[in-house]
PDB file of C-alpha atoms in Angstrom:
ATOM      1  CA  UNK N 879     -16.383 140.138-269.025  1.00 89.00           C
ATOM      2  CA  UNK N 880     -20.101 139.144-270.153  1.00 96.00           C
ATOM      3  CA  UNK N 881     -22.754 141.060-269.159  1.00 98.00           C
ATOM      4  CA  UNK N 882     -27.093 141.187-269.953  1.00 98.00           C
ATOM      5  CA  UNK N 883     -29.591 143.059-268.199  1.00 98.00           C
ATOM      6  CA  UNK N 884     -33.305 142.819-268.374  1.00 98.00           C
ATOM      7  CA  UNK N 885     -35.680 145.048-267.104  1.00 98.00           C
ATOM      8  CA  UNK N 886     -39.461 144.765-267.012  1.00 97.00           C
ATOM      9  CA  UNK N 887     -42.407 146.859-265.395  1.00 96.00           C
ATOM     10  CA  UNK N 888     -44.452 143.208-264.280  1.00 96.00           C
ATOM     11  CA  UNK N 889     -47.428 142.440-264.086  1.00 95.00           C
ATOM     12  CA  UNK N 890     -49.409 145.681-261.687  1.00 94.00           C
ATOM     13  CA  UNK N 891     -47.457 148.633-261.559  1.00 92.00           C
ATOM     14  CA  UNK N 892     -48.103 151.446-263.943  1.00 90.00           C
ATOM     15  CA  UNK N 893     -44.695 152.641-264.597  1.00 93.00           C
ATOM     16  CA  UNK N 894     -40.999 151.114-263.549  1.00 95.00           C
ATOM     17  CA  UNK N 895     -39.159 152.831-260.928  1.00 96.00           C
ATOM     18  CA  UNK N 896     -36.157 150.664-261.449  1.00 97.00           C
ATOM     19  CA  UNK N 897     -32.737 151.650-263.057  1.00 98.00           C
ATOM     20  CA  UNK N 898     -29.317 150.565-263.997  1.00 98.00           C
ATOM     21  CA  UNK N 899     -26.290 151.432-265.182  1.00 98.00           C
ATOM     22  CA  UNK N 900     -23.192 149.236-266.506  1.00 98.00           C
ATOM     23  CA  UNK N 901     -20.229 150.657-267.506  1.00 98.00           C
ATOM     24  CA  UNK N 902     -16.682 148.873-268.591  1.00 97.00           C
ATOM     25  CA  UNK N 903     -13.457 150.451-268.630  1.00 96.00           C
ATOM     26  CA  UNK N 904     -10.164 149.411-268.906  1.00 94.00           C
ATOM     27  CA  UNK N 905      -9.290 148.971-265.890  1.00 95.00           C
ATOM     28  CA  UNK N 906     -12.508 148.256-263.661  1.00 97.00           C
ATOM     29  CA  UNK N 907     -15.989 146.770-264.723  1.00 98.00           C
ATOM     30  CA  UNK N 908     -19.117 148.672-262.797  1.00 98.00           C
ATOM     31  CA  UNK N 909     -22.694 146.961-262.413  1.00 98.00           C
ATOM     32  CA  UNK N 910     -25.345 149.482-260.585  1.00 98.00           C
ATOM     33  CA  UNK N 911     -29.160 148.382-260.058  1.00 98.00           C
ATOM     34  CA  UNK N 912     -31.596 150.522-258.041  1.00 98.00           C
ATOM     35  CA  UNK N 913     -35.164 150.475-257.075  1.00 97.00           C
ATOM     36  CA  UNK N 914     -37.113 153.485-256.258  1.00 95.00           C
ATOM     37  CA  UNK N 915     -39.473 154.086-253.680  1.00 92.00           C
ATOM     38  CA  UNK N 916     -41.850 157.048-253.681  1.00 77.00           C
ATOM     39  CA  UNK N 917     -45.498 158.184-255.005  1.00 60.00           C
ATOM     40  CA  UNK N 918     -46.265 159.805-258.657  1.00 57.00           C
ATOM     41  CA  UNK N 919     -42.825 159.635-260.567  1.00 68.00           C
ATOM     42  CA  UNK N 920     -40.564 160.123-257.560  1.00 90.00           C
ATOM     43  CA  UNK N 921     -39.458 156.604-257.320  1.00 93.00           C
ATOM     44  CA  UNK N 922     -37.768 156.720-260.647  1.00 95.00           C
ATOM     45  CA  UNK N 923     -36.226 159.918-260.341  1.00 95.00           C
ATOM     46  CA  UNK N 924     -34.694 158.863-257.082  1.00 96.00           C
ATOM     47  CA  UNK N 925     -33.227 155.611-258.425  1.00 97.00           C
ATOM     48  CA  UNK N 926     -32.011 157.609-262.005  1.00 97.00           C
ATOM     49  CA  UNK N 927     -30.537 159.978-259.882  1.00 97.00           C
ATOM     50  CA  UNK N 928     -28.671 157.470-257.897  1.00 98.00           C
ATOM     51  CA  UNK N 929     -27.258 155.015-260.349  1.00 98.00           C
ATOM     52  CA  UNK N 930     -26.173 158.390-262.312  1.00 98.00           C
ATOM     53  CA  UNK N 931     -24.347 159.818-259.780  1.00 98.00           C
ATOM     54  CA  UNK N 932     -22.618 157.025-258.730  1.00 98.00           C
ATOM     55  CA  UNK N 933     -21.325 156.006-262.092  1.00 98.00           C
ATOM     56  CA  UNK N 934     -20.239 159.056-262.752  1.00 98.00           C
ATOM     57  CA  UNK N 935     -18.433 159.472-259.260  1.00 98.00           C
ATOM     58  CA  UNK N 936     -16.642 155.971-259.389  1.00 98.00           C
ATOM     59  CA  UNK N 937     -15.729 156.948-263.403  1.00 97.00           C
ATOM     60  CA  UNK N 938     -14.440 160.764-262.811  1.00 97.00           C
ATOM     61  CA  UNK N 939     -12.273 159.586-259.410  1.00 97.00           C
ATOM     62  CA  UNK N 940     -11.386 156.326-259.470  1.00 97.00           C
ATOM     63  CA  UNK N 941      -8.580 155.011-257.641  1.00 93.00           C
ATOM     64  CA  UNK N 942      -7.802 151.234-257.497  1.00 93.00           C
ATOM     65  CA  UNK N 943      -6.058 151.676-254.235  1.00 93.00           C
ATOM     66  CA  UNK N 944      -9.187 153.170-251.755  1.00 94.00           C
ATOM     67  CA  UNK N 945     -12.375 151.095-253.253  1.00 97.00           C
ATOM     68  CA  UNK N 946     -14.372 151.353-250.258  1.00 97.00           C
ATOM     69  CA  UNK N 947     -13.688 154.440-250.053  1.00 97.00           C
ATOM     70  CA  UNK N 948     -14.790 155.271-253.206  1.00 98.00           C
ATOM     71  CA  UNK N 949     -18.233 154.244-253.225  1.00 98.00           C
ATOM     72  CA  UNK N 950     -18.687 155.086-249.937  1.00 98.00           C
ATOM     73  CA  UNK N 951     -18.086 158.347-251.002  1.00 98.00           C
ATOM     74  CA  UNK N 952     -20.182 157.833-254.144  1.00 98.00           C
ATOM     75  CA  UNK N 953     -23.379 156.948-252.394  1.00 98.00           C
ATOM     76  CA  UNK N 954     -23.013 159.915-249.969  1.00 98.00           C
ATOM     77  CA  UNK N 955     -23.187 162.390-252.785  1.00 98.00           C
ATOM     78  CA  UNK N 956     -25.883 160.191-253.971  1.00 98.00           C
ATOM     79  CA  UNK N 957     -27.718 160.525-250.989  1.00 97.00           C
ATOM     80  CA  UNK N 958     -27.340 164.335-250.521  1.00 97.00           C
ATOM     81  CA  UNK N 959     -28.107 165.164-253.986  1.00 97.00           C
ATOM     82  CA  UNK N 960     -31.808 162.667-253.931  1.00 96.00           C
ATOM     83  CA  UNK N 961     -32.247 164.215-250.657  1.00 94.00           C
ATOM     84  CA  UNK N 962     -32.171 167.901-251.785  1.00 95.00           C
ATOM     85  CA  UNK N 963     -34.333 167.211-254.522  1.00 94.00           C
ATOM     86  CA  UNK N 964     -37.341 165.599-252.053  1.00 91.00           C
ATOM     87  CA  UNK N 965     -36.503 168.697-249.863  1.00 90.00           C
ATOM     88  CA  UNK N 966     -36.856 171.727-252.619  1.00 91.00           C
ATOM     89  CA  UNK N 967     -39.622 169.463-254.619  1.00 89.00           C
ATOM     90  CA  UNK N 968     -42.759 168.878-253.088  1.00 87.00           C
ATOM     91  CA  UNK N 969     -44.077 166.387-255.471  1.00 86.00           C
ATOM     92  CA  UNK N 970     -40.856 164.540-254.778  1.00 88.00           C
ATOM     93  CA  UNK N 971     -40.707 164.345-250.690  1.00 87.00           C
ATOM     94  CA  UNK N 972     -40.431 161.146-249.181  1.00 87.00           C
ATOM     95  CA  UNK N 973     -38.486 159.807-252.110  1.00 94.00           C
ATOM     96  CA  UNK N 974     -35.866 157.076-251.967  1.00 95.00           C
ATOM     97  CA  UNK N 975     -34.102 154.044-253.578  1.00 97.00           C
ATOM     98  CA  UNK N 976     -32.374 151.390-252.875  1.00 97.00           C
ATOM     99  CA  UNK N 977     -28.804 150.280-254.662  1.00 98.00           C
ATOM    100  CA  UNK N 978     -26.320 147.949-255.479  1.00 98.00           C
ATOM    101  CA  UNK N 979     -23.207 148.160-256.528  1.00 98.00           C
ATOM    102  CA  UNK N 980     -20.892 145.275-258.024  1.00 98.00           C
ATOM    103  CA  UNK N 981     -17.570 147.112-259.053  1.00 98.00           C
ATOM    104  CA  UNK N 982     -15.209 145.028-260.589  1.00 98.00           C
ATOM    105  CA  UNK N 983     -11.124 145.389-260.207  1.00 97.00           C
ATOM    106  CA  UNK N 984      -9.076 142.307-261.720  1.00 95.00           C
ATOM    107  CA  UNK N 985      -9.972 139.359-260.023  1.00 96.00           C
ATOM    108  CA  UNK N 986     -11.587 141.480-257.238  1.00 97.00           C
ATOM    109  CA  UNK N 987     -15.449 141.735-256.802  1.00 98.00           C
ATOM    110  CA  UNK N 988     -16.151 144.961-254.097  1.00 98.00           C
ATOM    111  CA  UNK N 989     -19.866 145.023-253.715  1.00 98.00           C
ATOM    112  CA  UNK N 990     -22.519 147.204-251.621  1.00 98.00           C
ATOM    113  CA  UNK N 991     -26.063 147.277-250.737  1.00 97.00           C
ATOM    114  CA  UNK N 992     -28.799 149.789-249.384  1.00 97.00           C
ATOM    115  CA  UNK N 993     -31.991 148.329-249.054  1.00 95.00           C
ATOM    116  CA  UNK N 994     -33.165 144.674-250.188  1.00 95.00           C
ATOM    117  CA  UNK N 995     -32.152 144.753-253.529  1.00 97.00           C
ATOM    118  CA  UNK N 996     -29.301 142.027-254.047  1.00 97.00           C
ATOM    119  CA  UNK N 997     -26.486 140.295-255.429  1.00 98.00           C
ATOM    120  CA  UNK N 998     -26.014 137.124-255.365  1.00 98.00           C
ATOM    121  CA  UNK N 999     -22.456 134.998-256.151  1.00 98.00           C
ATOM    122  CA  UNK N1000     -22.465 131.740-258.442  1.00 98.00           C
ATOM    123  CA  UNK N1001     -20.041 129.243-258.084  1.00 97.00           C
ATOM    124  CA  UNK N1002     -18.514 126.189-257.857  1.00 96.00           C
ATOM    125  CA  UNK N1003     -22.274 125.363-259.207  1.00 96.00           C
ATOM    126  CA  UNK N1004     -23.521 126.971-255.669  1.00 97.00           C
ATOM    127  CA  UNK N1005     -25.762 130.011-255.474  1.00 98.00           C
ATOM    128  CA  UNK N1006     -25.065 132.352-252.542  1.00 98.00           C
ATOM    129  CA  UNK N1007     -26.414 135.810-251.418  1.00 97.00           C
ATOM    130  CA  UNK N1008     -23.573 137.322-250.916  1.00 98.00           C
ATOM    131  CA  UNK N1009     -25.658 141.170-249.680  1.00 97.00           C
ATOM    132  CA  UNK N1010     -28.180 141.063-246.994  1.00 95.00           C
ATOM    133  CA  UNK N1011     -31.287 142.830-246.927  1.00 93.00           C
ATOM    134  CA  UNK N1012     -32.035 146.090-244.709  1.00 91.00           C
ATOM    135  CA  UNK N1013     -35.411 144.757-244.189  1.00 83.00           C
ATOM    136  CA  UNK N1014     -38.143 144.472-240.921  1.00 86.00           C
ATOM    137  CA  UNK N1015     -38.349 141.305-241.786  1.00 84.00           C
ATOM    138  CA  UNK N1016     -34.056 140.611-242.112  1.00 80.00           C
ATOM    139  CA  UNK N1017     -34.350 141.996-238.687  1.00 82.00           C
ATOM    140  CA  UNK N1018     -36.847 139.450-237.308  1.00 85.00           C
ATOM    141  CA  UNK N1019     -34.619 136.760-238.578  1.00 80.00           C
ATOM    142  CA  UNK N1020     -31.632 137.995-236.903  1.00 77.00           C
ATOM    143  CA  UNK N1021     -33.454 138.165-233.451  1.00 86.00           C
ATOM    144  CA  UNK N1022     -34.907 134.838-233.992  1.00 82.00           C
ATOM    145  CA  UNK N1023     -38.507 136.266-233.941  1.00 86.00           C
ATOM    146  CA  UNK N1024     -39.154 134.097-237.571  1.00 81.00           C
ATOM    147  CA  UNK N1025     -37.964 130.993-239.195  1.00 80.00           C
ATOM    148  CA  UNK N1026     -37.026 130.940-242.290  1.00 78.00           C
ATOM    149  CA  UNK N1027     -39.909 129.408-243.614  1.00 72.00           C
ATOM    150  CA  UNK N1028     -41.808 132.284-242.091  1.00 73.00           C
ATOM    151  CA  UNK N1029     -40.295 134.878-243.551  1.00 74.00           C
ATOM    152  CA  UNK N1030     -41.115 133.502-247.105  1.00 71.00           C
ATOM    153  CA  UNK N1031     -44.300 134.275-246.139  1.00 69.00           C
ATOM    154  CA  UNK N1032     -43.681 137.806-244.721  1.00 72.00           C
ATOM    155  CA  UNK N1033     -44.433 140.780-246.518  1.00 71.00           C
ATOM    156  CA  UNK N1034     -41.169 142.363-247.169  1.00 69.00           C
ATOM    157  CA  UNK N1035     -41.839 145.812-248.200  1.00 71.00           C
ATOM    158  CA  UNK N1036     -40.639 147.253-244.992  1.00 84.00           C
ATOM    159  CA  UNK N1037     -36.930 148.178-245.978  1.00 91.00           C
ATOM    160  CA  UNK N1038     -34.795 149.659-242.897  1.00 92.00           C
ATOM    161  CA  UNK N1039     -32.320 151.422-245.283  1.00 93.00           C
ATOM    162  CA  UNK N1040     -32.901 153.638-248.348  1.00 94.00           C
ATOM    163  CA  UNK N1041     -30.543 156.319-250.060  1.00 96.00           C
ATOM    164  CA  UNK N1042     -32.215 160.017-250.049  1.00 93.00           C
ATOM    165  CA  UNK N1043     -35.130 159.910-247.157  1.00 92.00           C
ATOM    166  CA  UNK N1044     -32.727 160.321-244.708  1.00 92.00           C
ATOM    167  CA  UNK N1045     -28.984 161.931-243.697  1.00 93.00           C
ATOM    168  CA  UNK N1046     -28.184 158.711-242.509  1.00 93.00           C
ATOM    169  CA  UNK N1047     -28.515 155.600-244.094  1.00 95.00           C
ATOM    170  CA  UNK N1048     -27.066 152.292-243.516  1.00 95.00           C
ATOM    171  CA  UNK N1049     -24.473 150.655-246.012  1.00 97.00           C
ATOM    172  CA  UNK N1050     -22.564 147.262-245.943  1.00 97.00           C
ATOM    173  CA  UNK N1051     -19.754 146.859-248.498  1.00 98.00           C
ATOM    174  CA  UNK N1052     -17.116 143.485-248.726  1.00 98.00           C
ATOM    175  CA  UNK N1053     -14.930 142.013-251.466  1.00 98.00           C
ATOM    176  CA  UNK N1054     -14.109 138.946-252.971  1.00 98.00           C
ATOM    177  CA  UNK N1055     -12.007 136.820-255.504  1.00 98.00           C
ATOM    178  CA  UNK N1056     -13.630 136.109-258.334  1.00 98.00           C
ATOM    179  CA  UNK N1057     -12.583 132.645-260.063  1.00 97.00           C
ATOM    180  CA  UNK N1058     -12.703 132.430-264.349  1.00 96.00           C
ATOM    181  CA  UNK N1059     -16.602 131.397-264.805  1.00 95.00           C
ATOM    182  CA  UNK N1060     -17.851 133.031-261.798  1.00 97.00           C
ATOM    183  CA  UNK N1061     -21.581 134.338-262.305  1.00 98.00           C
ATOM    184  CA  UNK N1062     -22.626 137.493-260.259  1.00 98.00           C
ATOM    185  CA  UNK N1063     -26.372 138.350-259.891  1.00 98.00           C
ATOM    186  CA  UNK N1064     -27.714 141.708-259.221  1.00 98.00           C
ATOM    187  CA  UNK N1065     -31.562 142.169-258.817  1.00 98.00           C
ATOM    188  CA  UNK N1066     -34.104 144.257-257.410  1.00 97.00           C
ATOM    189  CA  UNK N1067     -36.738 142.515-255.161  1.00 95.00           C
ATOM    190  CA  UNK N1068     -39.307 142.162-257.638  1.00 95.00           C
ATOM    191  CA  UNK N1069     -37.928 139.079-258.523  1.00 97.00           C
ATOM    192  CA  UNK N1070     -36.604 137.588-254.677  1.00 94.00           C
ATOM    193  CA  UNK N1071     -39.986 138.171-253.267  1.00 91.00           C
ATOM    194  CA  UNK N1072     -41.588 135.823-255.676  1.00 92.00           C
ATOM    195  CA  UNK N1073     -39.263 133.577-256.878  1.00 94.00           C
ATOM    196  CA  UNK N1074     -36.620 131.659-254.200  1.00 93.00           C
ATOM    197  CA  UNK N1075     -33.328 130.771-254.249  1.00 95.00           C
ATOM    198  CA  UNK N1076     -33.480 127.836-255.244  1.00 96.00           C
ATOM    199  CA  UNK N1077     -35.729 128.684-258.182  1.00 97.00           C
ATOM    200  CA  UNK N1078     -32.993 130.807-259.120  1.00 98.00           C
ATOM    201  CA  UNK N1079     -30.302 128.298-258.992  1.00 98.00           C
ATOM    202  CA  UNK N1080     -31.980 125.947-261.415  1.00 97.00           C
ATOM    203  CA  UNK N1081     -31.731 128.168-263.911  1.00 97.00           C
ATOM    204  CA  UNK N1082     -28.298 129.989-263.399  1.00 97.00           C
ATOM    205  CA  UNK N1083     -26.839 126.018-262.954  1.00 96.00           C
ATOM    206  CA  UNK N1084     -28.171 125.201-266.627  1.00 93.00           C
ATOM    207  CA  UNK N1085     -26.017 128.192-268.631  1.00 87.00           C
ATOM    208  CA  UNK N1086     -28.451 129.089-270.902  1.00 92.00           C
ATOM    209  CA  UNK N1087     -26.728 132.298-271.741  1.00 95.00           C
ATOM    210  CA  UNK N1088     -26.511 135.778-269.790  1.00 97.00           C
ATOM    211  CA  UNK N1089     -29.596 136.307-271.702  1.00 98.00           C
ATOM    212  CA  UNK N1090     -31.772 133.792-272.190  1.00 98.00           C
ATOM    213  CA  UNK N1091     -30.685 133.101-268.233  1.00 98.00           C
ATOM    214  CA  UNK N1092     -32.229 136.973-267.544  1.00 98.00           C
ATOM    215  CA  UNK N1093     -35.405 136.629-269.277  1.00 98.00           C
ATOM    216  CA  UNK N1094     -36.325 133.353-268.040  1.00 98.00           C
ATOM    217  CA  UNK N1095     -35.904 134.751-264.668  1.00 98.00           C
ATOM    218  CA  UNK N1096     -38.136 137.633-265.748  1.00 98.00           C
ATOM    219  CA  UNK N1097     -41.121 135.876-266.890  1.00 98.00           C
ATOM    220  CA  UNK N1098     -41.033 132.858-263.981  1.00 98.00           C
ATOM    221  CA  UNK N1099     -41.275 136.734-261.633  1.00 97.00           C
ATOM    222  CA  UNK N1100     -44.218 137.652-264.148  1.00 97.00           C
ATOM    223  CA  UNK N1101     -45.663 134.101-263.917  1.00 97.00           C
ATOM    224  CA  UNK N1102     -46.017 134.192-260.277  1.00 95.00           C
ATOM    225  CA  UNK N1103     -47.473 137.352-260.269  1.00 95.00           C
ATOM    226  CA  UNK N1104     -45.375 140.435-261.233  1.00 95.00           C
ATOM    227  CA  UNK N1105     -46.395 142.176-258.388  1.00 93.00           C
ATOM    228  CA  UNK N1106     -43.172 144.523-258.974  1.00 94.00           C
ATOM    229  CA  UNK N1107     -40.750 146.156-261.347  1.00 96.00           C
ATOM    230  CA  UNK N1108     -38.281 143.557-262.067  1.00 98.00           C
ATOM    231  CA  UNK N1109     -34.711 144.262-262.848  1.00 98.00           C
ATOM    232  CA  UNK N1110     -32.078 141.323-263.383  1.00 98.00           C
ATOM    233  CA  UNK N1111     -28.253 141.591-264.546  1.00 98.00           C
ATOM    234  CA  UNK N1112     -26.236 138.791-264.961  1.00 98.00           C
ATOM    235  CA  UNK N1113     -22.512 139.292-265.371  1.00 98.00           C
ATOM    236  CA  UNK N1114     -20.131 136.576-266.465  1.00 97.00           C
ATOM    237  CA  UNK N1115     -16.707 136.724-265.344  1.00 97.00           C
ATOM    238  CA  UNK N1116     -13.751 135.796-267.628  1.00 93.00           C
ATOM    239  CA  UNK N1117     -10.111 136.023-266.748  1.00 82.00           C
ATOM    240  CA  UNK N1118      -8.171 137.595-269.640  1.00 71.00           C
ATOM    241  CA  UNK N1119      -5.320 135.690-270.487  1.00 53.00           C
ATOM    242  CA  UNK N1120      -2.052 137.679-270.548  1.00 45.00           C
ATOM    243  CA  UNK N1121       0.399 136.650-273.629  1.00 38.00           C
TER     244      UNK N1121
END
C-alpha cells in the first residue's frame, strides 16, 4: 500500500480548515480527509476533532467482522463530541465538517461520506466517483431540476449533511474489491469545484507518482483560482504476495 497526501490553504482563505489522518496497521489501512465549516478557527477544530476521533475509534475497536458498524459508530462519537464543543463554546457554535473515510481490509475498500467531500475509484484506466455529495445542488440533480452541465455552474457551497451542527446527520457507506493497481482518491471540494472529472483523469491516467500526481492536482486547483483549502490523498493499492 502507497499512499501521498497534499494539503494546501489556496489561493483566498486565510487559514486551512482541512485535515487528515492516515494510519496503516497490520491488518487494515485507514485514509480520513475532512473539511471544516465554521467562522474564526471553528472550522479546523471541527474537522481535527473529527478525523481524531475517528482514527482513534476504528484503531482502539476494530473488528474485521462489523465494518459498517464500526465507523458508523465512529462518526457518531464524532458527531457528539464536535457537537458538545459548539454547544459549551460560544466562539465555536455553528461548527461542522464534512468527512471521508476509505478504510482498507485485504482486498476490501469500505468507504463513507458526510458532506461533498469525495472519493473517487481508478481503474481499469476509468475514473469513477464512487461517494455522492450531500449537496443543494446533488439534490437538484436527482429531481431533475439541473443538467449536468448546469450544475458545473452552480455554486455548491450549500452542503445538506455535516458532522457536529446537528444530532442527526446523514451518512452513506458501501464496499468494494479492490484489484492490484487500483488508485483511490480522497479530496475535499476545493479541488472538485474547480477542476472536473475529467481534468482529474488526465492526470491520474498518466502515473506520475502518488506525489507528483497530488501536487499537480493542487496547483491546476490553485491555477483556476484557489478559491478553497485543498486537500488531495492518493492511495495506491498493491496486493501483497503471500510465499
Amino acid at each position: 500500500m502507497k499512499h501521498y497526501t497534499t494539503t494546501d490553504t489556496g489561493k483566498i482563505r486565510e487559514k486551512n480548515e482541512d485535515n487528515f489522518i492516515n494510519l496503516i496497521e497490520d491488518n487494515f489501512s485507514l485514509f480520513i480527509v475532512a473539511d471544516g465549516i465554521g467562522g474564526h478557527n471553528s472550522g479546523e477544530i471541527a474537522s481535527h476533532m473529527a478525523v481524531k476521533i475517528v482514527r482513534d475509534y476504528i484503531k482502539d475497536n476494530f473488528n474485521k467482522d462489523e465494518i459498517f458498524d464500526l465507523i458508523i459508530d465512529a462518526t457518531r462519537k464524532a458527531n457528539e463530541e464536535i457537537l458538545n464543543r459548539s454547544k459549551n463554546n460560544p466562539d465555536d457554535a455553528g461548527m461542522g465538517t464534512t468527512i471521508v473515510i476509505a478504510l482498507i481490509v485485504d482486498n476490501i475498500l469500505y468507504y463513507a461520506n458526510v458532506g461533498d467531500s469525495r472519493i473517487y475509484l481508478f481503474s481499469n484506466n476509468v475514473l469513477k466517483q464512487i461517494t455522492k455529495d450531500h449537496s443543494y445542488v446533488q439534490e437538484l440533480l436527482d429531481i431533475g431540476a439541473i443538467s449536468e452541465e448546469d450544475a458545473i455552474f452552480y455554486p455548491r457551497n450549500q452542503i445538506t449533511s455535516a458532522l457536529g451542527t446537528s444530532v442527526r446527520y446523514k451518512i452513506d457507506l458501501n464496499k468494494l474489491e479492490l484489484k492490484n493497481n487500483d488508485y483511490v482518491l480522497l479530496n475535499t471540494d476545493g479541488l472538485t469545484d474547480l477542476i472536473e472529472d475529467h481534468e482529474i483523469f488526465n492526470v491520474v491516467k498518466n502515473e506520475y507518482g502518488l506525489q507528483e500526481t497530488c501536487e499537480i492536482l493542487q496547483y491546476m486547483a490553485n491555477a483556476t483560482g484557489g478559491y478553497d483549502n485543498i486537500t488531495i490523498t492518493l492511495v495506491k493499492f498493491e496486493e501483497q504476495n503471500e510465499w
